[in-house]
Coordinates of C-alpha atoms and ligand atoms in Angstrom, one line a residue:
X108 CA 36.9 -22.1 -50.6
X109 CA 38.5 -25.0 -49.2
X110 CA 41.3 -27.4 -51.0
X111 CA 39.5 -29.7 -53.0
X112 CA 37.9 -26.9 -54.6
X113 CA 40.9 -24.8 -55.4
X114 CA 42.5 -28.3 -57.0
X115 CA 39.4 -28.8 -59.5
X116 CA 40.3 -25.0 -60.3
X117 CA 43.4 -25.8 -61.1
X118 CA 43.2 -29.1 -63.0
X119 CA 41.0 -26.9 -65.4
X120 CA 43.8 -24.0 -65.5
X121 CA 46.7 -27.1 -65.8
X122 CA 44.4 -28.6 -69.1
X123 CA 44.2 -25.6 -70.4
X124 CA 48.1 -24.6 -70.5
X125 CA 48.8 -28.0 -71.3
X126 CA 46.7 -27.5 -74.2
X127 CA 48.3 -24.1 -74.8
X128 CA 51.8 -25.3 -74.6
X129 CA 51.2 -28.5 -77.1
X130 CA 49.6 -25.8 -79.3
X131 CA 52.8 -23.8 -79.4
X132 CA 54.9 -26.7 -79.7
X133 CA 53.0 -27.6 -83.3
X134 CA 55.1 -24.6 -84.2
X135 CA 58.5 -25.1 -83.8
X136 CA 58.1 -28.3 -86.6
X137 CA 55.6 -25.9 -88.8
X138 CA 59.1 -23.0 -88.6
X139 CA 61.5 -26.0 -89.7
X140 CA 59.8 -27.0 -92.7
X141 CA 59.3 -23.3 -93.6
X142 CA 62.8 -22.7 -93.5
X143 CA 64.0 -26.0 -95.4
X144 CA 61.4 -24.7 -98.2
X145 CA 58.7 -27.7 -97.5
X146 CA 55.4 -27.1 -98.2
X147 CA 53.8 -29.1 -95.8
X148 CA 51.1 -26.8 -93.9
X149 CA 50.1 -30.2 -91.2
X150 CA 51.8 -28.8 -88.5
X151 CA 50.4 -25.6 -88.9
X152 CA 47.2 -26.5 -88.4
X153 CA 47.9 -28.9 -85.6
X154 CA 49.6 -26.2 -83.7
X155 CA 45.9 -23.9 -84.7
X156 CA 43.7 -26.1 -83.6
X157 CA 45.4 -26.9 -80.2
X158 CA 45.7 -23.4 -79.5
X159 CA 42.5 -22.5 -80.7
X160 CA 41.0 -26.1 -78.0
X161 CA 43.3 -24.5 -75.1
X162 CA 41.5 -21.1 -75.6
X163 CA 38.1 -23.0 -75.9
X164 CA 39.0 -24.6 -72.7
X165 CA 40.1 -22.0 -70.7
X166 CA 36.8 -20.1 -71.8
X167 CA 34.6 -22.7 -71.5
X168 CA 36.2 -23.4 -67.6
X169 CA 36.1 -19.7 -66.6
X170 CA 32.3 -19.4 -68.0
X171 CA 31.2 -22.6 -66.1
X172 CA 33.0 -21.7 -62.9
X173 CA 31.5 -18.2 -63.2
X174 CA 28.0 -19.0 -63.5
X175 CA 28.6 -22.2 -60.8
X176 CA 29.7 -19.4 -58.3
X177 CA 27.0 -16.7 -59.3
X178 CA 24.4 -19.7 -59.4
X179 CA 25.5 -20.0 -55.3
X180 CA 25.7 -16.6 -54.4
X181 CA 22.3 -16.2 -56.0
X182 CA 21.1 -19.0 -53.5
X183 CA 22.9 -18.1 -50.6
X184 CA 21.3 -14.3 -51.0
X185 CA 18.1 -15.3 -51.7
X186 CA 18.3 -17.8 -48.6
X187 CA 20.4 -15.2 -46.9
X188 CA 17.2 -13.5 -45.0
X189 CA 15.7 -16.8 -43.5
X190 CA 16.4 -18.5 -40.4
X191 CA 18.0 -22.0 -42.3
X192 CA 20.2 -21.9 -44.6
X193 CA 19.0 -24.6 -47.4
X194 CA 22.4 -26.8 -48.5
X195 CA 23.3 -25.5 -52.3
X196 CA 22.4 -28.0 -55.0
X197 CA 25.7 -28.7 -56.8
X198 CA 23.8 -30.0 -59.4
X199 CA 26.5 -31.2 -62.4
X200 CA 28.5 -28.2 -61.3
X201 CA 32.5 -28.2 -61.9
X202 CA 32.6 -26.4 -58.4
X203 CA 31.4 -30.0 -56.7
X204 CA 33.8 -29.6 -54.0
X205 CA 33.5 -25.9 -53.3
X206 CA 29.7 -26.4 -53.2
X207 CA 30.0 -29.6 -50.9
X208 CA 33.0 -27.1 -48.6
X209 CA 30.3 -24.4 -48.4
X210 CA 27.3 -26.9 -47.6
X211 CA 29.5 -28.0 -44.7
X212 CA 30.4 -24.9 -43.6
X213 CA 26.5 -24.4 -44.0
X214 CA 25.4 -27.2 -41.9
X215 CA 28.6 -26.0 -38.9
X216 CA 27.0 -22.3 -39.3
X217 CA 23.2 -24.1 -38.7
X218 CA 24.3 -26.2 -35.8
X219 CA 26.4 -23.5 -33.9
X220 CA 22.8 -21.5 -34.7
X221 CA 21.1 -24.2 -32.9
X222 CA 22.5 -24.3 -30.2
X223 CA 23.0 -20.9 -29.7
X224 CA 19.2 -20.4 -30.3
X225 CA 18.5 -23.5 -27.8
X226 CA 21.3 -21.3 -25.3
X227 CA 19.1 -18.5 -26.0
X228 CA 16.0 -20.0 -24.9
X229 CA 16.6 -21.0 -21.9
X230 CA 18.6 -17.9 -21.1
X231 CA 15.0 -16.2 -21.8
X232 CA 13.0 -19.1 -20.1
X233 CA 15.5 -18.2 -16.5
X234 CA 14.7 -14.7 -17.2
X235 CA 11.8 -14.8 -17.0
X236 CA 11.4 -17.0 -13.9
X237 CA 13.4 -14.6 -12.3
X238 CA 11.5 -11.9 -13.4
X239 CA 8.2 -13.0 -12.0
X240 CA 10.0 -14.2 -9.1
X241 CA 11.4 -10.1 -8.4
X242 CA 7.9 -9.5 -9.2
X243 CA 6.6 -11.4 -6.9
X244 CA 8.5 -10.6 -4.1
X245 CA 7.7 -7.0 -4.7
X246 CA 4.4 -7.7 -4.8
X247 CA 4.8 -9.3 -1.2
X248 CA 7.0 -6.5 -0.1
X249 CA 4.6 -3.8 -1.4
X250 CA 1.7 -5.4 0.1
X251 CA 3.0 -5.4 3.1
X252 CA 1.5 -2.5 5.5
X253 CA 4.0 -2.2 7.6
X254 CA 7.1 0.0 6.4
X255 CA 10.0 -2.0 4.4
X256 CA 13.2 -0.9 3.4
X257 CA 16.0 -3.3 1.9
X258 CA 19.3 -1.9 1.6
X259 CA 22.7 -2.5 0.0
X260 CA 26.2 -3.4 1.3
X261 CA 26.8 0.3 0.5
X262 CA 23.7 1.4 2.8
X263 CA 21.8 2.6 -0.3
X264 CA 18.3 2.0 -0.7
X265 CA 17.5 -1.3 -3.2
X266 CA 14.1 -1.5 -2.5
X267 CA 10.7 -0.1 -0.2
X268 CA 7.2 0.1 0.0
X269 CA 5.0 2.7 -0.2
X270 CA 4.5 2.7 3.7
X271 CA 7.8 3.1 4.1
X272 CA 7.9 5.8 1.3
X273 CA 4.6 7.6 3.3
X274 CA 6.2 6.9 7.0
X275 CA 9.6 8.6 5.6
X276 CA 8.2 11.1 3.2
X277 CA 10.5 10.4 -0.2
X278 CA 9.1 9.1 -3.2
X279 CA 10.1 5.7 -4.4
X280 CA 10.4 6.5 -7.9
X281 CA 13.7 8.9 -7.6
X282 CA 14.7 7.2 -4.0
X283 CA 16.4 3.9 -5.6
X284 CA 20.6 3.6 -4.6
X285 CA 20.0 6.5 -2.7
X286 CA 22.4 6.3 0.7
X287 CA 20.2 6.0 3.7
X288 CA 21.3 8.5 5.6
X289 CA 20.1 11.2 2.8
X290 CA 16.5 9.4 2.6
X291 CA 15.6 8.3 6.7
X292 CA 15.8 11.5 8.6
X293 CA 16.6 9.5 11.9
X294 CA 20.2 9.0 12.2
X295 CA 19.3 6.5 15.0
X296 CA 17.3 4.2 12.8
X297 CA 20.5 4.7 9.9
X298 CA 22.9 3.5 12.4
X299 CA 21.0 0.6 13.4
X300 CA 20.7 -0.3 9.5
X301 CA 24.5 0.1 9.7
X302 CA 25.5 -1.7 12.5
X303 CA 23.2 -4.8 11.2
X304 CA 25.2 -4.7 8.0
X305 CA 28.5 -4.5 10.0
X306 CA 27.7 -7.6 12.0
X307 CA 28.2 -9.6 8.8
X308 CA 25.4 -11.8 9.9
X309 CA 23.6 -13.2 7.0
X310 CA 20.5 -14.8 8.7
X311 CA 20.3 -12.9 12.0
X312 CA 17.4 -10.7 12.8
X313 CA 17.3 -7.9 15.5
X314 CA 14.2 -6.2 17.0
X315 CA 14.4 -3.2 18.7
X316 CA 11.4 -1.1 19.5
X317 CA 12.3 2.7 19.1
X318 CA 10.5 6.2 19.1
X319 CA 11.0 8.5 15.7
X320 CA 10.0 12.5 15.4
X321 CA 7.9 12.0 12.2
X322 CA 6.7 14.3 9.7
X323 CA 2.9 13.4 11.3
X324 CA 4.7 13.8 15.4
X325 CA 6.3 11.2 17.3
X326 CA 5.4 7.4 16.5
X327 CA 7.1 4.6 18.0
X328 CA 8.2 1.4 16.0
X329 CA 9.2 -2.0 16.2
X330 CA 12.0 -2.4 14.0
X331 CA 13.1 -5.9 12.9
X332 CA 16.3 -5.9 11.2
X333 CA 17.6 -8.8 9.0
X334 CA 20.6 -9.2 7.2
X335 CA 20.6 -10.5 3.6
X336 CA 23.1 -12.7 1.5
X337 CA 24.1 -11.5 -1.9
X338 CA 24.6 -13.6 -5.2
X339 CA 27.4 -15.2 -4.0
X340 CA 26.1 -16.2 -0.5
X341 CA 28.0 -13.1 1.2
X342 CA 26.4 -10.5 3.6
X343 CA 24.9 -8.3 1.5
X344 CA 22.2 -5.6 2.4
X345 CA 19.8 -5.3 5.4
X346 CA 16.1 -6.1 5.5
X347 CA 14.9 -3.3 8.2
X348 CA 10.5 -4.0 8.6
X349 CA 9.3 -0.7 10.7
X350 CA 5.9 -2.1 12.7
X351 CA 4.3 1.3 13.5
X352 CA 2.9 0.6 17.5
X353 CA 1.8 3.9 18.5
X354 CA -1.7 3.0 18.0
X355 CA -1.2 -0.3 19.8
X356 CA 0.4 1.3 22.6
X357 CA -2.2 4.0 22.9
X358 CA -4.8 1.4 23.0
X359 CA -3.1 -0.5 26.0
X360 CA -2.6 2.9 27.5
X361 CA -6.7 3.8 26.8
X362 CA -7.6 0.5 28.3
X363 CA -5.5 0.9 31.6
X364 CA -7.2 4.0 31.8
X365 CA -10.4 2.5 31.2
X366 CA -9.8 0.3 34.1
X367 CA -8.7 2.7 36.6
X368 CA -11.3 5.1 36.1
X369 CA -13.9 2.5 36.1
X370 CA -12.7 1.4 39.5
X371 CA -12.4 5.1 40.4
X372 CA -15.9 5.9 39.3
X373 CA -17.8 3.0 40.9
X374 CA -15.8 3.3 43.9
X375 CA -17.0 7.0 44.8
X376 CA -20.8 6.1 44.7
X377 CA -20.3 2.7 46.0
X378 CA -18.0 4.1 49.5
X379 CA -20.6 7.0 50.0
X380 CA -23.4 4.1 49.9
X381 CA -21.4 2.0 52.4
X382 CA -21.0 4.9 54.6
X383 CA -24.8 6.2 54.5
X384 CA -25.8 2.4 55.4
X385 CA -23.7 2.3 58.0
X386 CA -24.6 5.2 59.7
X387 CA -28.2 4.1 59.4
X388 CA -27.1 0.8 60.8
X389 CA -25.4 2.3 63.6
X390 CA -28.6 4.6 64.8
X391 CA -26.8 8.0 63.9
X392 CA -29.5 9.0 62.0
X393 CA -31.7 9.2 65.1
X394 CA -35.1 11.6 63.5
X395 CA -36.9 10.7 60.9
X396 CA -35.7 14.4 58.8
X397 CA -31.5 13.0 59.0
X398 CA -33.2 9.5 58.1
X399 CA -34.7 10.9 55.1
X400 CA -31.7 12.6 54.0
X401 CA -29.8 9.7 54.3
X402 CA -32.2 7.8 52.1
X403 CA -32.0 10.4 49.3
X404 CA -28.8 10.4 49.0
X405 CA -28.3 6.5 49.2
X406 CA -31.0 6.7 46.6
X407 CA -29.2 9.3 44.4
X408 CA -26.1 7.6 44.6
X409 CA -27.3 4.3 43.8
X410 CA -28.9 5.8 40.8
X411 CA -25.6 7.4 39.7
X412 CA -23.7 3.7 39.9
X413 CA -26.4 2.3 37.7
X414 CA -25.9 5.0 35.3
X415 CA -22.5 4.8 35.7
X416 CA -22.7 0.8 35.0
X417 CA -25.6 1.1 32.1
X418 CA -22.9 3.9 30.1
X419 CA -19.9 2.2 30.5
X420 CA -21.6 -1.2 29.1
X421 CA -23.4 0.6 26.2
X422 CA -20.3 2.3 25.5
X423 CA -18.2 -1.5 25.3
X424 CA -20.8 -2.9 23.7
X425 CA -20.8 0.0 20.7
X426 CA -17.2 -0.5 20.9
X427 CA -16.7 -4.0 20.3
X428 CA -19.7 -4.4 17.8
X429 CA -22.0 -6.5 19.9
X430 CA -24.8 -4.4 20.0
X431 CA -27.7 -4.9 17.8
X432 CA -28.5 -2.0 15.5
X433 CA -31.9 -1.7 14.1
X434 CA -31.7 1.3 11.6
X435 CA -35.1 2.7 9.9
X436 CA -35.8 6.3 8.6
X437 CA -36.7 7.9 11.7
X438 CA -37.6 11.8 11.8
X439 CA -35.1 14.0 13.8
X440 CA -37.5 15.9 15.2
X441 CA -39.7 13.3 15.9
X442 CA -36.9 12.1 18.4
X443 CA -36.3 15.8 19.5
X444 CA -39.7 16.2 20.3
X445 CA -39.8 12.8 22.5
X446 CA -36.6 13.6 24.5
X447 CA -37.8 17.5 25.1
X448 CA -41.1 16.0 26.6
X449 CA -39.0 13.6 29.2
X450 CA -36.8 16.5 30.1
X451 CA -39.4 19.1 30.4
X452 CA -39.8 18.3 33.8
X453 CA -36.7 19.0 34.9
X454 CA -36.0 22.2 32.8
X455 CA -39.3 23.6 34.7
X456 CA -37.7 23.0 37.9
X457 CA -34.4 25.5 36.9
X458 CA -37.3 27.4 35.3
X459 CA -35.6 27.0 31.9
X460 CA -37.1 27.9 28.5
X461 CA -37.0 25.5 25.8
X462 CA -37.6 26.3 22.2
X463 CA -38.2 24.0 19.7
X464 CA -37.5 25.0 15.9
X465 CA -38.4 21.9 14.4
X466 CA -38.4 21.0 10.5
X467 CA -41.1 19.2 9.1
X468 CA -40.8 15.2 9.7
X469 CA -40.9 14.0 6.5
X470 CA -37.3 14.6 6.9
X471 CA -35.6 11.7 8.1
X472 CA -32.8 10.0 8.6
X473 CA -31.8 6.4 8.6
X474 CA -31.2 5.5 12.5
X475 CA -31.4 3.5 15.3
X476 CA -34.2 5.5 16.8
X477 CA -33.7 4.0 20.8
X478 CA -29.9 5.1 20.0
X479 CA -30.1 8.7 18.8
X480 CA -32.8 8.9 21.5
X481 CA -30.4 8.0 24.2
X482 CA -27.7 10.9 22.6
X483 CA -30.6 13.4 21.9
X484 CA -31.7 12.9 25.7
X485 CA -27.8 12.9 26.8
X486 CA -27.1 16.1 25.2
X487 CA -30.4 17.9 26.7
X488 CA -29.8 16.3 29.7
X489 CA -26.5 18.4 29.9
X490 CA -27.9 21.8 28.6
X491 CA -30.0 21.8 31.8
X492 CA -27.8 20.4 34.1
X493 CA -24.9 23.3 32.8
X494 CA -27.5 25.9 32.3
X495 CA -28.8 28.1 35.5
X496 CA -31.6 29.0 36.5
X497 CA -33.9 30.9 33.4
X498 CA -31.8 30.3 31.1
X499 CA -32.6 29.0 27.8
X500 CA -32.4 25.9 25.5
X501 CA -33.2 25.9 21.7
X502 CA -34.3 22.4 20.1
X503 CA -33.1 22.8 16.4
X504 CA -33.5 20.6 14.0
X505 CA -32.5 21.9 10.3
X506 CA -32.1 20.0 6.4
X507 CA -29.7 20.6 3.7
X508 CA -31.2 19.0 0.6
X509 CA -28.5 20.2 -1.7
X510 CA -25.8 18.5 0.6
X511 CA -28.3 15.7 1.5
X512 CA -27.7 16.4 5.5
X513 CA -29.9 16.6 8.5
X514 CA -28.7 18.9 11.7
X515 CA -30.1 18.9 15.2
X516 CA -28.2 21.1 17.2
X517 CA -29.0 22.0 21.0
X518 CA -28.3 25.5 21.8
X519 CA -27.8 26.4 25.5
X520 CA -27.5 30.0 27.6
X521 CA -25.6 28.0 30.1
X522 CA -21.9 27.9 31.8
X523 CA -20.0 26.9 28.8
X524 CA -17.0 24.8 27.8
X525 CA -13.3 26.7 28.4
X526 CA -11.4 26.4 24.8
X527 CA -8.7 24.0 26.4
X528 CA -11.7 21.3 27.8
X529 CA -12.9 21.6 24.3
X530 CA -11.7 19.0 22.5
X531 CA -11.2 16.5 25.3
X532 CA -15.5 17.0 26.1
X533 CA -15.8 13.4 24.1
X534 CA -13.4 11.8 25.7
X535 CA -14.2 8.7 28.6
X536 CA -14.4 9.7 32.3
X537 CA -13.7 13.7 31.0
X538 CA -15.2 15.7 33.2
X539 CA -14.4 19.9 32.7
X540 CA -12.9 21.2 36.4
X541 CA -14.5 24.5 36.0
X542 CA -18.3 23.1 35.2
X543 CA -17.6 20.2 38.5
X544 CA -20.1 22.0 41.0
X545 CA -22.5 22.7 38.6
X546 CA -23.7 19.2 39.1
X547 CA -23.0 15.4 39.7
X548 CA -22.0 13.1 36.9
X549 CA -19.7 10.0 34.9
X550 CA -17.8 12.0 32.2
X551 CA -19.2 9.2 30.0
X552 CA -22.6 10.6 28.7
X553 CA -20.7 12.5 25.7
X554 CA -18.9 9.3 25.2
X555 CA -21.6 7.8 24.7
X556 CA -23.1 10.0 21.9
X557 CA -20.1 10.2 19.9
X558 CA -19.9 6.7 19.3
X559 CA -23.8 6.4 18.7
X560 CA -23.8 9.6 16.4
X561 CA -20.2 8.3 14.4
X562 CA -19.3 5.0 15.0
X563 CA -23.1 3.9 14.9
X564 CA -24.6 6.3 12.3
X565 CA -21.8 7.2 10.3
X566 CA -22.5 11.0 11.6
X567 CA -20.5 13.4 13.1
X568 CA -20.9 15.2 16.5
X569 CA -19.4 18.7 17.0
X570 CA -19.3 21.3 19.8
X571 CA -19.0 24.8 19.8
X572 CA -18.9 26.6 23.1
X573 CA -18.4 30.5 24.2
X574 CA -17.4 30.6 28.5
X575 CA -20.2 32.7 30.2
X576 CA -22.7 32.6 26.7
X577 CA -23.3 29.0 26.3
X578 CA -22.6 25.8 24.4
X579 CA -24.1 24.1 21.1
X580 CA -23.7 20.9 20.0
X581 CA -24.6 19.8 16.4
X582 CA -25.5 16.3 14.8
X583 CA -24.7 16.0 11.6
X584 CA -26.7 13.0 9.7
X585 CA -27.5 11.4 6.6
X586 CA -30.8 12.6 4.6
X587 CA -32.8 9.8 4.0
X588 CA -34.1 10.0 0.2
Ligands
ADP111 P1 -21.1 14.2 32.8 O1 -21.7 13.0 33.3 O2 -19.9 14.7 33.7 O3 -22.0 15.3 32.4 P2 -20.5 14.1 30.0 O4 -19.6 13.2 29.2 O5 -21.9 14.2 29.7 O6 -20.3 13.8 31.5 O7 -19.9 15.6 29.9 C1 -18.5 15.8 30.0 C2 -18.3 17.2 30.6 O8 -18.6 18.1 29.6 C3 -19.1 17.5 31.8 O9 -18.5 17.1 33.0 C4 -19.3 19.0 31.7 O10 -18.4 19.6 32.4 C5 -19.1 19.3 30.2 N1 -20.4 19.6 29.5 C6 -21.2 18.8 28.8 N2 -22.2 19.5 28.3 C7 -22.1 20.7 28.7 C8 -22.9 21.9 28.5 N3 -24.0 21.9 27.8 N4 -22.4 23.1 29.0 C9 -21.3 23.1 29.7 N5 -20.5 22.0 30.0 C10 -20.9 20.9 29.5

């Protein structure tokens, strides 16, 4: 209720005492002529009436004010629940000015709600944007394979990925504003993260390669370390990217390897060659028996470097997806059967037995027949080469329907494989000490068949060996339905 208001209030209350008191005052002429015995009753009535107009007036102002102020209260309630406010109608109400104080007060209250609700917009609007914009960078961040980890001024963990979460072994949901220390179980890595923060640097960057014990064994990681600005432009936290290189590095290591047992390899043949020729050139070999000799081995030598050459190109090309695969359901046995026939001949000669336990060849298996030739062949190759004399090969070939597999497995009575060359049989240029005299050969054939039997066919290739009893190898294969 503002001024004016109050005022028309009172001009009503002021018209009504005034009436009040010029009621009363008809009186005081109405008690005179009582007392000097007149009998003139004008005054009395005057002084009635105006009392009786002052009441009216008080009554009739106090009714119309009433039902003017319950008439707004009504409105404002009833527009009470909605957004705007609707201006009250004074209407011919004697509360003009109160109604026009509260409309203003009315339109204040709806532009201060504007605005605010404008304000409040665009608070939501910048909300927003930076919500998809945290979004987003987690997104990146997460996305990211190598391991991320984006800590605080106070070291604690703000933010990672799960390859960090895997590499580390914590889980991202309970690891947030943990310290570092507690989460990274490398107090070398934690005190790099450290000494980045320290440095104060906002936009520098570190990269330090360094080897962590992990829960998986020792890995070794380039580490690129960045320091971050807060809000207010200060060095904040630390950006700390782990780029796991142990497969890289073993890779480099497997191709210097590579290289130097390659050179090794062809070397050997190639100098006993050279030497053979030039003792032929030279007339050592002076009968036609030493001449002979010298041609075999020449010949056997040469025929070594050429398998030696043929292996380790089949083996590149397998490995760096040239080669051409023609896949068809071919029947294991089938290709059992072909490679037994080649290597008959040679089994005869060590007077080795060779069973053949064949299932029937409707069973098949989706391949590239030339391929699993060249692995069947490799492995019986072997069996008789590490077999001696009258000994005994079995030529297996099995099906599981249920589990939708075919097996060939080559059984030999031969030498065998000691437990610590086991696992390294499959390996390039592995050859096992103990087995060297029991003939000539690359250390690549087995190579070879892994990567046509797994990397080629999706397979698997296992050996099982027993020192003194023998070795089996198994192919494990697709059925073909
Ligand atoms: P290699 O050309 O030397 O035979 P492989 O890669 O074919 O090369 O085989 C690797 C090594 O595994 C061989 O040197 C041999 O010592 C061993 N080996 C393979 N097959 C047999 C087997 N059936 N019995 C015993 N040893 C075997």
């Amino acid at each position: 209720l503002n001024g004016a208001a109050l005022r028309q209030l009172r001009n009503l209350q002021y018209l009504a005492i005034g009436l009040l008191i010029a009621g009363l005052g008809c009186f005081v002429p109405a008690a005179g002529i009582v007392r000097t015995g007149s009998a003139s009753t004008g005054w009395l009535w005057w002084g009635a009436w105006l009392l009786a107009a002052s009441g009216g007036v008080g009554v009739a102002a106090a009714w119309s004010t009433r039902c003017d102020i319950r008439r707004m209260a009504r409105s404002l309630r009833a527009e009470a629940g909605s957004e705007w406010l609707e201006p009250i109608d004074p209407g011919s109400t004697s509360l003009f000015k109160l109604a026009e104080a509260i409309n203003e007060v009315i339109s204040i209250a709806q532009r201060t709600v504007a605005d605010a609700q404008v304000q409040v917009k665009s608070y939501a609007i910048q909300l927003k944007v930076a919500t998809a914009e945290r979004q987003h960078a987690e997104a990146i961040i997460k996305s990211i394979s190598d391991a991320v980890l984006v800590t605080s001024r106070f070291d604690e963990l703000v933010l990672a990925n799960d390859s960090a979460a895997k590499a580390f072994d914590f889980d991202l949901k309970t690891a947030h504003r943990t310290p570092v220390d507690r989460l990274l179980h490398d107090p070398r890595l934690v005190e790099m993260i450290r000494d980045m923060r320290q440095s104060r640097s906002v936009n520098g960057r570190r990269v330090i390669e360094h080897d962590m014990d992990m829960p998986g064994g020792e890995r070794t990681y380039m580490v690129t370390l960045s320091g971050v600005a807060d809000s207010a432009g200060e060095p904040g936290g630390v950006v700390a990217v782990l780029h796991d290189m142990t497969r890289e590095k073993e890779v480099a290591q497997m191709k210097n390897d590579f290289v130097s047992n390659v050179s090794h390899e062809l070397r050997t043949p190639l100098a006993s060659i050279k030497a053979y020729v030039e003792m032929l050139i030279d007339g050592e070999a002076d009968d036609e028996h030493t001449k002979a000799e010298f041609y075999e081995i020449i010949h056997g030598e040469s025929n070594r470097l050429g398998r030696l050459i043929d292996n380790i190109l089949n083996i590149s090309r397998i490995e760096s997806g040239l080669v051409k695969i023609n896949k068809q359901p071919q029947s294991l046995s089938v290709i059992a059967k072909e490679a037994v026939d080649v290597i008959g001949p040679q089994a005869k000669l060590k007077r080795i037995s060779i069973v053949e336990q064949l299932c029937p060849v409707f069973y098949q298996t989706p391949a590239d027949k030339d391929m699993l030739y060249q692995a069947v062949l490799n492995i019986l190759s072997n069996s008789v080469k590490y077999t001696p004399d009258g000994g005994q090969i079995t030529v297996q070939t099995t099906v599981d329907e249920a589990g939708k597999k075919l097996f060939l497995r080559i059984i030999d009575t031969g030498v065998g494989i000691p437990p610590k060359d086991l696992p390294h049989v499959f390996d390039k240029f592995y050859r096992v000490e103990a087995n060297n005299k029991m003939a000539k050969g690359t250390g690549l054939g087995l190579s070879l068949v892994k990567h046509i039997v797994e990397t080629v066919h999706g397979g698997e290739a296992i050996v099982t060996s027993e020192v003194g009893k023998g070795t089996t190898f198994t192919f494990e294969l697709d059925l073909h339905e």
